[in-house]
PDB file of C-alpha atoms in Angstrom:
ATOM      1  CA  MET L   1      43.294 -56.750  60.083  1.00 84.00           C
ATOM      2  CA  TRP L   2      40.739 -57.318  62.830  1.00 92.00           C
ATOM      3  CA  ASN L   3      39.580 -60.804  63.826  1.00 95.00           C
ATOM      4  CA  GLU L   4      36.595 -62.792  62.426  1.00 97.00           C
ATOM      5  CA  PRO L   5      34.567 -59.820  61.234  1.00 97.00           C
ATOM      6  CA  ASN L   6      31.880 -62.061  59.925  1.00 97.00           C
ATOM      7  CA  LEU L   7      30.996 -62.958  63.522  1.00 95.00           C
ATOM      8  CA  ASP L   8      30.078 -60.778  66.462  1.00 91.00           C
ATOM      9  CA  PHE L   9      33.578 -59.618  66.965  1.00 87.00           C
ATOM     10  CA  TRP L  10      32.754 -56.865  64.409  1.00 92.00           C
ATOM     11  CA  ALA L  11      29.713 -54.665  65.002  1.00 93.00           C
ATOM     12  CA  GLY L  12      29.716 -52.760  61.669  1.00 93.00           C
ATOM     13  CA  ASP L  13      26.423 -52.838  59.617  1.00 94.00           C
ATOM     14  CA  PRO L  14      26.505 -54.277  57.048  1.00 95.00           C
ATOM     15  CA  LYS L  15      29.393 -56.344  58.327  1.00 96.00           C
ATOM     16  CA  GLU L  16      31.277 -56.973  55.066  1.00 97.00           C
ATOM     17  CA  ALA L  17      31.094 -53.454  53.549  1.00 97.00           C
ATOM     18  CA  THR L  18      32.067 -51.758  56.789  1.00 98.00           C
ATOM     19  CA  TYR L  19      34.999 -54.206  57.375  1.00 98.00           C
ATOM     20  CA  TYR L  20      36.248 -53.384  53.904  1.00 98.00           C
ATOM     21  CA  GLU L  21      36.252 -49.611  54.827  1.00 98.00           C
ATOM     22  CA  LEU L  22      38.200 -50.432  57.994  1.00 97.00           C
ATOM     23  CA  TYR L  23      40.760 -52.501  55.958  1.00 98.00           C
ATOM     24  CA  ASP L  24      41.166 -49.865  53.277  1.00 98.00           C
ATOM     25  CA  ARG L  25      41.848 -47.041  55.629  1.00 98.00           C
ATOM     26  CA  ALA L  26      44.151 -49.155  57.894  1.00 98.00           C
ATOM     27  CA  VAL L  27      46.210 -50.755  55.135  1.00 98.00           C
ATOM     28  CA  ARG L  28      46.860 -47.410  53.418  1.00 98.00           C
ATOM     29  CA  ALA L  29      47.921 -45.811  56.753  1.00 98.00           C
ATOM     30  CA  ILE L  30      50.140 -48.719  57.592  1.00 98.00           C
ATOM     31  CA  LYS L  31      51.844 -48.642  54.160  1.00 98.00           C
ATOM     32  CA  ARG L  32      52.495 -44.879  54.543  1.00 97.00           C
ATOM     33  CA  VAL L  33      54.413 -45.726  57.691  1.00 97.00           C
ATOM     34  CA  GLY L  34      56.374 -48.695  56.132  1.00 97.00           C
ATOM     35  CA  PRO L  35      55.725 -50.037  52.653  1.00 96.00           C
ATOM     36  CA  ARG L  36      57.478 -53.273  53.519  1.00 96.00           C
ATOM     37  CA  LEU L  37      55.066 -54.108  56.403  1.00 98.00           C
ATOM     38  CA  ARG L  38      52.848 -57.071  55.191  1.00 97.00           C
ATOM     39  CA  VAL L  39      49.128 -56.510  55.704  1.00 97.00           C
ATOM     40  CA  GLY L  40      46.296 -58.854  54.719  1.00 98.00           C
ATOM     41  CA  GLY L  41      42.812 -60.097  55.616  1.00 96.00           C
ATOM     42  CA  PRO L  42      39.990 -60.647  56.018  1.00 98.00           C
ATOM     43  CA  ALA L  43      40.878 -63.045  58.983  1.00 97.00           C
ATOM     44  CA  THR L  44      37.345 -64.393  58.860  1.00 98.00           C
ATOM     45  CA  ALA L  45      35.811 -67.450  60.703  1.00 98.00           C
ATOM     46  CA  GLN L  46      34.561 -70.332  58.638  1.00 98.00           C
ATOM     47  CA  ALA L  47      36.680 -69.760  55.555  1.00 98.00           C
ATOM     48  CA  ALA L  48      34.483 -66.776  54.526  1.00 98.00           C
ATOM     49  CA  TRP L  49      34.742 -63.793  52.278  1.00 98.00           C
ATOM     50  CA  VAL L  50      38.244 -64.488  50.828  1.00 98.00           C
ATOM     51  CA  ASP L  51      37.127 -64.477  47.254  1.00 98.00           C
ATOM     52  CA  ARG L  52      35.080 -61.295  47.609  1.00 98.00           C
ATOM     53  CA  PHE L  53      37.734 -59.673  49.756  1.00 98.00           C
ATOM     54  CA  LEU L  54      40.367 -60.158  46.984  1.00 98.00           C
ATOM     55  CA  ALA L  55      37.968 -58.942  44.323  1.00 98.00           C
ATOM     56  CA  HIS L  56      37.357 -55.762  46.419  1.00 98.00           C
ATOM     57  CA  CYS L  57      41.097 -55.253  46.787  1.00 98.00           C
ATOM     58  CA  LYS L  58      41.547 -55.487  43.055  1.00 98.00           C
ATOM     59  CA  GLU L  59      38.594 -53.259  42.146  1.00 98.00           C
ATOM     60  CA  LYS L  60      39.590 -50.518  44.603  1.00 98.00           C
ATOM     61  CA  ASN L  61      43.412 -50.907  44.121  1.00 98.00           C
ATOM     62  CA  VAL L  62      43.816 -51.612  47.823  1.00 98.00           C
ATOM     63  CA  PRO L  63      47.175 -53.057  48.973  1.00 98.00           C
ATOM     64  CA  VAL L  64      47.045 -56.735  50.092  1.00 98.00           C
ATOM     65  CA  ASP L  65      50.014 -59.041  50.825  1.00 98.00           C
ATOM     66  CA  PHE L  66      48.194 -62.229  51.973  1.00 98.00           C
ATOM     67  CA  ALA L  67      44.832 -63.743  52.460  1.00 98.00           C
ATOM     68  CA  SER L  68      43.921 -65.094  55.869  1.00 98.00           C
ATOM     69  CA  THR L  69      41.003 -66.904  57.372  1.00 98.00           C
ATOM     70  CA  HIS L  70      40.046 -69.632  59.980  1.00 98.00           C
ATOM     71  CA  VAL L  71      38.209 -72.810  60.383  1.00 98.00           C
ATOM     72  CA  TYR L  72      37.708 -75.507  63.181  1.00 98.00           C
ATOM     73  CA  GLY L  73      37.104 -79.192  62.856  1.00 98.00           C
ATOM     74  CA  ASN L  74      33.622 -78.834  64.273  1.00 98.00           C
ATOM     75  CA  ASP L  75      32.466 -76.010  62.097  1.00 98.00           C
ATOM     76  CA  LYS L  76      29.233 -76.841  60.190  1.00 98.00           C
ATOM     77  CA  ALA L  77      29.015 -77.409  56.508  1.00 98.00           C
ATOM     78  CA  GLU L  78      26.146 -74.886  56.313  1.00 98.00           C
ATOM     79  CA  ASP L  79      28.537 -72.222  57.584  1.00 98.00           C
ATOM     80  CA  VAL L  80      31.696 -73.078  55.550  1.00 98.00           C
ATOM     81  CA  PHE L  81      30.271 -74.445  52.342  1.00 98.00           C
ATOM     82  CA  GLY L  82      26.589 -73.592  52.279  1.00 97.00           C
ATOM     83  CA  THR L  83      25.695 -77.201  52.089  1.00 97.00           C
ATOM     84  CA  HIS L  84      23.903 -79.767  54.335  1.00 97.00           C
ATOM     85  CA  GLU L  85      26.774 -82.318  54.357  1.00 96.00           C
ATOM     86  CA  ASN L  86      27.873 -84.085  57.539  1.00 97.00           C
ATOM     87  CA  ILE L  87      31.560 -83.454  57.276  1.00 98.00           C
ATOM     88  CA  PRO L  88      33.579 -85.057  60.181  1.00 97.00           C
ATOM     89  CA  ARG L  89      36.094 -83.082  62.064  1.00 97.00           C
ATOM     90  CA  THR L  90      38.848 -85.137  60.563  1.00 97.00           C
ATOM     91  CA  GLN L  91      38.123 -83.654  57.096  1.00 97.00           C
ATOM     92  CA  MET L  92      36.608 -80.165  57.712  1.00 98.00           C
ATOM     93  CA  VAL L  93      39.845 -78.211  58.097  1.00 98.00           C
ATOM     94  CA  CYS L  94      41.514 -79.291  54.917  1.00 98.00           C
ATOM     95  CA  ARG L  95      38.350 -79.268  52.805  1.00 98.00           C
ATOM     96  CA  ALA L  96      37.946 -75.583  53.851  1.00 98.00           C
ATOM     97  CA  VAL L  97      41.666 -74.949  53.079  1.00 98.00           C
ATOM     98  CA  LYS L  98      41.272 -76.454  49.710  1.00 98.00           C
ATOM     99  CA  LYS L  99      38.113 -74.362  49.017  1.00 98.00           C
ATOM    100  CA  VAL L 100      39.963 -71.114  49.780  1.00 98.00           C
ATOM    101  CA  HIS L 101      43.166 -72.296  47.955  1.00 98.00           C
ATOM    102  CA  GLU L 102      41.087 -72.747  44.829  1.00 98.00           C
ATOM    103  CA  GLN L 103      39.305 -69.215  45.309  1.00 98.00           C
ATOM    104  CA  ILE L 104      42.716 -67.672  45.428  1.00 98.00           C
ATOM    105  CA  ALA L 105      43.896 -69.629  42.311  1.00 98.00           C
ATOM    106  CA  ALA L 106      40.831 -68.228  40.440  1.00 98.00           C
ATOM    107  CA  SER L 107      41.166 -64.651  41.623  1.00 98.00           C
ATOM    108  CA  ALA L 108      43.069 -61.603  40.391  1.00 98.00           C
ATOM    109  CA  PHE L 109      45.901 -62.627  42.709  1.00 98.00           C
ATOM    110  CA  PRO L 110      46.505 -66.353  41.932  1.00 98.00           C
ATOM    111  CA  ASN L 111      49.889 -66.370  43.746  1.00 97.00           C
ATOM    112  CA  MET L 112      48.569 -64.710  46.843  1.00 98.00           C
ATOM    113  CA  PRO L 113      49.963 -66.392  50.039  1.00 98.00           C
ATOM    114  CA  LEU L 114      47.299 -68.051  52.154  1.00 98.00           C
ATOM    115  CA  ILE L 115      47.836 -67.755  55.896  1.00 98.00           C
ATOM    116  CA  TRP L 116      45.451 -69.979  57.889  1.00 98.00           C
ATOM    117  CA  SER L 117      45.747 -67.952  61.058  1.00 97.00           C
ATOM    118  CA  GLU L 118      43.524 -70.095  63.349  1.00 97.00           C
ATOM    119  CA  PHE L 119      42.603 -73.808  63.311  1.00 98.00           C
ATOM    120  CA  ASN L 120      42.036 -76.660  65.742  1.00 98.00           C
ATOM    121  CA  ALA L 121      39.932 -79.768  66.075  1.00 98.00           C
ATOM    122  CA  SER L 122      37.256 -77.795  68.027  1.00 97.00           C
ATOM    123  CA  TYR L 123      36.161 -74.298  68.806  1.00 96.00           C
ATOM    124  CA  MET L 124      34.321 -75.564  71.876  1.00 95.00           C
ATOM    125  CA  ASN L 125      35.577 -76.853  75.248  1.00 95.00           C
ATOM    126  CA  GLU L 126      35.536 -80.598  74.432  1.00 96.00           C
ATOM    127  CA  PRO L 127      37.773 -82.512  76.855  1.00 97.00           C
ATOM    128  CA  ALA L 128      37.503 -85.740  74.769  1.00 97.00           C
ATOM    129  CA  VAL L 129      38.967 -83.878  71.845  1.00 98.00           C
ATOM    130  CA  THR L 130      41.612 -81.252  72.633  1.00 98.00           C
ATOM    131  CA  ASP L 131      42.863 -82.748  75.945  1.00 98.00           C
ATOM    132  CA  THR L 132      43.308 -86.212  74.571  1.00 97.00           C
ATOM    133  CA  ALA L 133      45.751 -88.271  72.420  1.00 97.00           C
ATOM    134  CA  PHE L 134      43.229 -87.912  69.493  1.00 98.00           C
ATOM    135  CA  MET L 135      45.042 -84.644  68.656  1.00 98.00           C
ATOM    136  CA  GLY L 136      48.110 -86.447  67.469  1.00 98.00           C
ATOM    137  CA  PRO L 137      46.489 -88.509  64.688  1.00 98.00           C
ATOM    138  CA  TRP L 138      44.262 -85.588  63.889  1.00 98.00           C
ATOM    139  CA  MET L 139      47.187 -83.183  63.563  1.00 98.00           C
ATOM    140  CA  ALA L 140      49.291 -85.632  61.435  1.00 98.00           C
ATOM    141  CA  ASP L 141      46.393 -86.273  59.077  1.00 98.00           C
ATOM    142  CA  THR L 142      45.612 -82.582  58.867  1.00 98.00           C
ATOM    143  CA  ILE L 143      49.263 -82.065  57.747  1.00 97.00           C
ATOM    144  CA  ARG L 144      48.957 -84.865  55.197  1.00 97.00           C
ATOM    145  CA  GLN L 145      45.804 -83.409  53.711  1.00 97.00           C
ATOM    146  CA  CYS L 146      46.754 -79.703  53.753  1.00 97.00           C
ATOM    147  CA  ASP L 147      50.358 -80.003  52.689  1.00 96.00           C
ATOM    148  CA  GLY L 148      51.128 -77.548  49.921  1.00 95.00           C
ATOM    149  CA  LEU L 149      47.854 -75.645  50.119  1.00 98.00           C
ATOM    150  CA  THR L 150      48.887 -72.880  52.453  1.00 98.00           C
ATOM    151  CA  GLU L 151      51.891 -70.568  53.286  1.00 97.00           C
ATOM    152  CA  MET L 152      51.459 -71.382  56.999  1.00 97.00           C
ATOM    153  CA  MET L 153      48.913 -72.550  59.513  1.00 97.00           C
ATOM    154  CA  SER L 154      48.582 -71.398  63.075  1.00 97.00           C
ATOM    155  CA  TYR L 155      47.199 -73.835  65.716  1.00 97.00           C
ATOM    156  CA  TRP L 156      45.026 -72.053  68.226  1.00 95.00           C
ATOM    157  CA  THR L 157      46.409 -71.930  70.834  1.00 93.00           C
ATOM    158  CA  PHE L 158      49.633 -72.527  72.713  1.00 95.00           C
ATOM    159  CA  SER L 159      48.282 -72.455  76.294  1.00 95.00           C
ATOM    160  CA  ASP L 160      44.849 -73.227  77.948  1.00 95.00           C
ATOM    161  CA  VAL L 161      45.298 -70.089  79.998  1.00 94.00           C
ATOM    162  CA  PHE L 162      44.227 -67.044  77.989  1.00 88.00           C
ATOM    163  CA  GLU L 163      41.748 -64.189  78.315  1.00 87.00           C
ATOM    164  CA  GLU L 164      38.816 -65.550  76.262  1.00 83.00           C
ATOM    165  CA  GLN L 165      38.307 -68.549  78.668  1.00 79.00           C
ATOM    166  CA  GLY L 166      38.440 -66.600  81.892  1.00 85.00           C
ATOM    167  CA  VAL L 167      39.867 -68.143  85.084  1.00 89.00           C
ATOM    168  CA  VAL L 168      40.787 -71.850  84.681  1.00 90.00           C
ATOM    169  CA  LYS L 169      38.715 -73.924  87.162  1.00 92.00           C
ATOM    170  CA  THR L 170      40.188 -77.328  86.365  1.00 94.00           C
ATOM    171  CA  PRO L 171      43.384 -78.367  84.640  1.00 94.00           C
ATOM    172  CA  PHE L 172      41.715 -80.209  81.769  1.00 97.00           C
ATOM    173  CA  TYR L 173      38.584 -78.563  80.528  1.00 96.00           C
ATOM    174  CA  GLY L 174      38.863 -79.034  76.793  1.00 96.00           C
ATOM    175  CA  GLY L 175      40.953 -75.957  76.243  1.00 95.00           C
ATOM    176  CA  PHE L 176      42.494 -75.149  72.870  1.00 94.00           C
ATOM    177  CA  GLY L 177      46.113 -75.163  74.147  1.00 96.00           C
ATOM    178  CA  LEU L 178      49.063 -77.488  73.898  1.00 97.00           C
ATOM    179  CA  LEU L 179      49.736 -76.764  77.505  1.00 97.00           C
ATOM    180  CA  ALA L 180      47.242 -77.092  80.397  1.00 97.00           C
ATOM    181  CA  GLU L 181      47.148 -74.842  83.384  1.00 94.00           C
ATOM    182  CA  ARG L 182      50.600 -74.641  85.270  1.00 94.00           C
ATOM    183  CA  SER L 183      52.409 -75.545  81.945  1.00 95.00           C
ATOM    184  CA  ILE L 184      51.445 -79.167  82.054  1.00 97.00           C
ATOM    185  CA  PRO L 185      52.078 -80.580  78.609  1.00 98.00           C
ATOM    186  CA  LYS L 186      49.062 -82.249  76.994  1.00 98.00           C
ATOM    187  CA  ALA L 187      49.337 -85.039  74.485  1.00 98.00           C
ATOM    188  CA  ALA L 188      49.168 -82.346  71.723  1.00 98.00           C
ATOM    189  CA  PHE L 189      52.390 -80.762  72.911  1.00 98.00           C
ATOM    190  CA  ASN L 190      54.208 -84.035  72.557  1.00 98.00           C
ATOM    191  CA  ASP L 191      52.542 -84.654  69.157  1.00 98.00           C
ATOM    192  CA  PHE L 192      54.021 -81.389  67.913  1.00 97.00           C
ATOM    193  CA  ALA L 193      57.401 -82.406  69.289  1.00 97.00           C
ATOM    194  CA  LEU L 194      57.248 -85.625  67.249  1.00 97.00           C
ATOM    195  CA  LEU L 195      55.961 -83.904  64.079  1.00 98.00           C
ATOM    196  CA  HIS L 196      58.639 -81.268  64.358  1.00 97.00           C
ATOM    197  CA  LYS L 197      61.203 -83.966  63.737  1.00 97.00           C
ATOM    198  CA  LEU L 198      59.924 -84.774  60.268  1.00 98.00           C
ATOM    199  CA  GLY L 199      62.232 -83.859  57.396  1.00 97.00           C
ATOM    200  CA  ASP L 200      61.763 -81.169  54.837  1.00 94.00           C
ATOM    201  CA  THR L 201      61.315 -83.455  51.774  1.00 96.00           C
ATOM    202  CA  ARG L 202      58.120 -85.457  51.510  1.00 96.00           C
ATOM    203  CA  LEU L 203      58.343 -88.849  49.840  1.00 95.00           C
ATOM    204  CA  GLU L 204      55.406 -90.780  48.184  1.00 91.00           C
ATOM    205  CA  ALA L 205      53.677 -93.424  50.285  1.00 90.00           C
ATOM    206  CA  ASN L 206      50.655 -95.461  49.412  1.00 87.00           C
ATOM    207  CA  SER L 207      48.738 -94.817  52.612  1.00 92.00           C
ATOM    208  CA  ASP L 208      46.360 -92.340  54.166  1.00 94.00           C
ATOM    209  CA  SER L 209      47.842 -92.888  57.586  1.00 96.00           C
ATOM    210  CA  VAL L 210      51.481 -92.055  57.042  1.00 97.00           C
ATOM    211  CA  ILE L 211      53.756 -89.211  56.147  1.00 98.00           C
ATOM    212  CA  VAL L 212      57.222 -90.283  54.890  1.00 97.00           C
ATOM    213  CA  THR L 213      59.957 -87.592  54.836  1.00 97.00           C
ATOM    214  CA  ARG L 214      63.734 -87.393  54.281  1.00 96.00           C
ATOM    215  CA  ARG L 215      65.960 -85.131  56.318  1.00 96.00           C
ATOM    216  CA  LYS L 216      68.840 -83.143  54.914  1.00 95.00           C
ATOM    217  CA  ASP L 217      71.307 -85.654  56.314  1.00 93.00           C
ATOM    218  CA  GLY L 218      69.628 -88.479  54.306  1.00 91.00           C
ATOM    219  CA  SER L 219      67.856 -90.104  57.295  1.00 93.00           C
ATOM    220  CA  LEU L 220      64.128 -90.919  57.065  1.00 95.00           C
ATOM    221  CA  ALA L 221      61.520 -89.677  59.529  1.00 97.00           C
ATOM    222  CA  ILE L 222      57.999 -91.172  59.182  1.00 98.00           C
ATOM    223  CA  ALA L 223      54.789 -90.327  61.017  1.00 98.00           C
ATOM    224  CA  VAL L 224      52.239 -93.201  61.324  1.00 98.00           C
ATOM    225  CA  TRP L 225      48.955 -93.007  63.169  1.00 98.00           C
ATOM    226  CA  ASN L 226      45.737 -94.659  64.112  1.00 98.00           C
ATOM    227  CA  LEU L 227      42.959 -92.101  63.639  1.00 97.00           C
ATOM    228  CA  PHE L 228      39.319 -92.390  64.453  1.00 95.00           C
ATOM    229  CA  LEU L 229      36.765 -89.923  65.801  1.00 96.00           C
ATOM    230  CA  PRO L 230      36.695 -89.256  69.589  1.00 95.00           C
ATOM    231  CA  GLU L 231      33.091 -90.553  69.939  1.00 94.00           C
ATOM    232  CA  GLU L 232      34.173 -93.991  68.360  1.00 94.00           C
ATOM    233  CA  ALA L 233      35.510 -96.886  70.421  1.00 85.00           C
ATOM    234  CA  GLY L 234      38.445 -97.515  68.060  1.00 92.00           C
ATOM    235  CA  SER L 235      40.717-100.566  68.059  1.00 96.00           C
ATOM    236  CA  PRO L 236      44.436-101.315  67.763  1.00 97.00           C
ATOM    237  CA  LYS L 237      45.847-101.190  64.236  1.00 96.00           C
ATOM    238  CA  THR L 238      48.863-103.065  62.850  1.00 96.00           C
ATOM    239  CA  VAL L 239      50.804-101.068  60.229  1.00 95.00           C
ATOM    240  CA  THR L 240      53.533-102.655  58.204  1.00 95.00           C
ATOM    241  CA  LEU L 241      56.085-100.533  56.357  1.00 94.00           C
ATOM    242  CA  HIS L 242      58.177-101.936  53.618  1.00 92.00           C
ATOM    243  CA  PHE L 243      61.406-100.041  52.703  1.00 89.00           C
ATOM    244  CA  LYS L 244      63.450-100.038  49.515  1.00 84.00           C
ATOM    245  CA  ASP L 245      67.184 -99.410  48.923  1.00 80.00           C
ATOM    246  CA  LEU L 246      68.206 -99.700  52.622  1.00 80.00           C
ATOM    247  CA  SER L 247      71.800-100.805  53.029  1.00 74.00           C
ATOM    248  CA  GLY L 248      73.185-103.055  55.760  1.00 71.00           C
ATOM    249  CA  THR L 249      70.807-104.390  58.593  1.00 66.00           C
ATOM    250  CA  PRO L 250      69.154-101.134  59.623  1.00 84.00           C
ATOM    251  CA  SER L 251      67.017-100.576  62.645  1.00 91.00           C
ATOM    252  CA  ALA L 252      64.367 -98.082  63.486  1.00 95.00           C
ATOM    253  CA  ARG L 253      63.921 -95.712  66.518  1.00 96.00           C
ATOM    254  CA  VAL L 254      60.214 -95.521  67.339  1.00 98.00           C
ATOM    255  CA  THR L 255      58.594 -92.999  69.609  1.00 98.00           C
ATOM    256  CA  ILE L 256      54.861 -93.291  70.354  1.00 98.00           C
ATOM    257  CA  VAL L 257      52.389 -90.924  71.974  1.00 98.00           C
ATOM    258  CA  ASP L 258      49.010 -92.492  72.795  1.00 97.00           C
ATOM    259  CA  MET L 259      46.460 -92.496  75.540  1.00 96.00           C
ATOM    260  CA  GLU L 260      48.786 -94.104  78.017  1.00 96.00           C
ATOM    261  CA  HIS L 261      52.138 -92.539  76.884  1.00 97.00           C
ATOM    262  CA  GLY L 262      52.967 -88.827  76.716  1.00 97.00           C
ATOM    263  CA  SER L 263      49.731 -87.763  78.244  1.00 98.00           C
ATOM    264  CA  PRO L 264      49.028 -86.494  81.789  1.00 98.00           C
ATOM    265  CA  LEU L 265      45.402 -87.761  81.766  1.00 98.00           C
ATOM    266  CA  PRO L 266      45.998 -91.266  83.177  1.00 98.00           C
ATOM    267  CA  ALA L 267      47.862 -89.839  86.150  1.00 98.00           C
ATOM    268  CA  TRP L 268      45.206 -87.146  86.714  1.00 98.00           C
ATOM    269  CA  GLU L 269      42.491 -89.834  86.643  1.00 97.00           C
ATOM    270  CA  LYS L 270      44.439 -91.860  89.229  1.00 98.00           C
ATOM    271  CA  MET L 271      44.673 -88.737  91.473  1.00 97.00           C
ATOM    272  CA  GLY L 272      40.857 -88.516  91.436  1.00 98.00           C
ATOM    273  CA  ARG L 273      40.628 -85.656  88.865  1.00 97.00           C
ATOM    274  CA  PRO L 274      41.555 -82.951  91.363  1.00 97.00           C
ATOM    275  CA  ALA L 275      40.200 -79.496  90.193  1.00 96.00           C
ATOM    276  CA  PHE L 276      43.048 -77.755  92.073  1.00 95.00           C
ATOM    277  CA  PRO L 277      46.014 -80.003  92.198  1.00 97.00           C
ATOM    278  CA  THR L 278      48.666 -79.520  94.791  1.00 97.00           C
ATOM    279  CA  LEU L 279      52.188 -78.412  93.797  1.00 97.00           C
ATOM    280  CA  ALA L 280      53.345 -82.071  94.246  1.00 98.00           C
ATOM    281  CA  GLN L 281      50.581 -83.283  92.087  1.00 98.00           C
ATOM    282  CA  ILE L 282      51.346 -80.641  89.365  1.00 97.00           C
ATOM    283  CA  GLU L 283      54.953 -81.871  89.323  1.00 97.00           C
ATOM    284  CA  ALA L 284      53.677 -85.446  89.065  1.00 98.00           C
ATOM    285  CA  LEU L 285      51.499 -84.525  86.162  1.00 98.00           C
ATOM    286  CA  ARG L 286      54.380 -82.835  84.353  1.00 97.00           C
ATOM    287  CA  LYS L 287      56.551 -86.026  84.805  1.00 97.00           C
ATOM    288  CA  ALA L 288      53.713 -88.223  83.639  1.00 97.00           C
ATOM    289  CA  SER L 289      53.393 -86.159  80.438  1.00 97.00           C
ATOM    290  CA  ALA L 290      57.011 -86.418  79.424  1.00 97.00           C
ATOM    291  CA  LEU L 291      57.719 -87.471  75.836  1.00 96.00           C
ATOM    292  CA  PRO L 292      58.381 -91.171  75.946  1.00 95.00           C
ATOM    293  CA  THR L 293      61.805 -92.559  75.124  1.00 96.00           C
ATOM    294  CA  ALA L 294      62.432 -93.827  71.670  1.00 96.00           C
ATOM    295  CA  GLN L 295      62.598 -97.708  71.330  1.00 96.00           C
ATOM    296  CA  THR L 296      64.858 -99.444  68.890  1.00 96.00           C
ATOM    297  CA  HIS L 297      63.175-102.056  66.484  1.00 94.00           C
ATOM    298  CA  PRO L 298      65.165-104.179  64.078  1.00 91.00           C
ATOM    299  CA  LEU L 299      64.011-104.253  60.539  1.00 92.00           C
ATOM    300  CA  LYS L 300      63.212-107.785  59.212  1.00 89.00           C
ATOM    301  CA  ASN L 301      63.462-108.196  55.548  1.00 87.00           C
ATOM    302  CA  ARG L 302      63.498-104.317  55.231  1.00 89.00           C
ATOM    303  CA  SER L 303      60.060-104.243  56.853  1.00 93.00           C
ATOM    304  CA  LEU L 304      58.745-102.857  60.154  1.00 95.00           C
ATOM    305  CA  ALA L 305      55.454-103.942  61.729  1.00 95.00           C
ATOM    306  CA  LEU L 306      53.904-101.688  64.469  1.00 96.00           C
ATOM    307  CA  THR L 307      50.763-102.228  66.408  1.00 97.00           C
ATOM    308  CA  LEU L 308      49.329 -98.881  67.254  1.00 98.00           C
ATOM    309  CA  GLN L 309      46.842 -98.391  70.070  1.00 96.00           C
ATOM    310  CA  PRO L 310      43.707 -96.173  69.529  1.00 95.00           C
ATOM    311  CA  HIS L 311      44.675 -92.492  68.936  1.00 97.00           C
ATOM    312  CA  ALA L 312      48.386 -93.426  68.702  1.00 98.00           C
ATOM    313  CA  LEU L 313      50.946 -91.292  66.781  1.00 98.00           C
ATOM    314  CA  ALA L 314      54.321 -92.797  66.141  1.00 98.00           C
ATOM    315  CA  LEU L 315      57.502 -91.267  64.805  1.00 98.00           C
ATOM    316  CA  ILE L 316      59.848 -93.711  63.065  1.00 97.00           C
ATOM    317  CA  GLU L 317      63.438 -92.597  62.494  1.00 96.00           C
ATOM    318  CA  ILE L 318      65.850 -94.602  60.329  1.00 94.00           C
ATOM    319  CA  GLY L 319      69.366 -93.668  59.396  1.00 87.00           C
ATOM    320  CA  ARG L 320      71.817 -91.181  60.784  1.00 69.00           C
TER     321      ARG L 320
END
């Protein structure tokens, strides 16, 4: 109900009390039309109000089917937690998610679904962040940290072309989307394609840079990454995975997205960074951003060693 009423998107005064009046009237009207329609809130920025919103719904006996809120990787600790910590964008989202998850658990509705209806690494236009291969390791590590704490999370947004940003003046301006102007896939689009291939059962792994999953057919799908902040130089990292209970002489299919593979930026740089690419250049950028082909790697002594370039995300598939 509404969007980020704790910011200037809502002009009520005082903001919180007037938002609750809007929510109360709207949810009751919607439920009269269709009791099965799911309605929730407060859809705030910066992980705000959720505990007080649920307390209000309980006190006033107002219907609520889910709690929702937003946070971005570069939100400030003062706004999200009321502290003066320096929380890096690699930790902010899931720390905020955990905060709200715990608020719900302590509320009168401990089983209330939590829908994180906006998140990204930045709410600003930062080309070095959302346009780059950084998004792959960032997304994978966000999944690792947030797993099990929400009902769903909605990445904002699918395309760089949307009304809040106005007319796009250059293909890569640090937009929030997976696709740049003219539907050019950014690295983040390919990162989602890789992560979508993970299985639905997570297996234990002793690492903070890997997610190990099993698919329904018994095959393994593993995400491995080399994460560091965009402002850091970074360096290649060798990761060795040791497997148990593998029969035969298995091999692995490895697909990697990094700064040079699965990203249109190197091709755009070679073109001279045109603000308004020609149709031929747009087609060339689309081809340059294609998801790389998987490479086969034999497992030696049931182990696989990979050297990942800075900001690399690798998908490893073993089995059927």
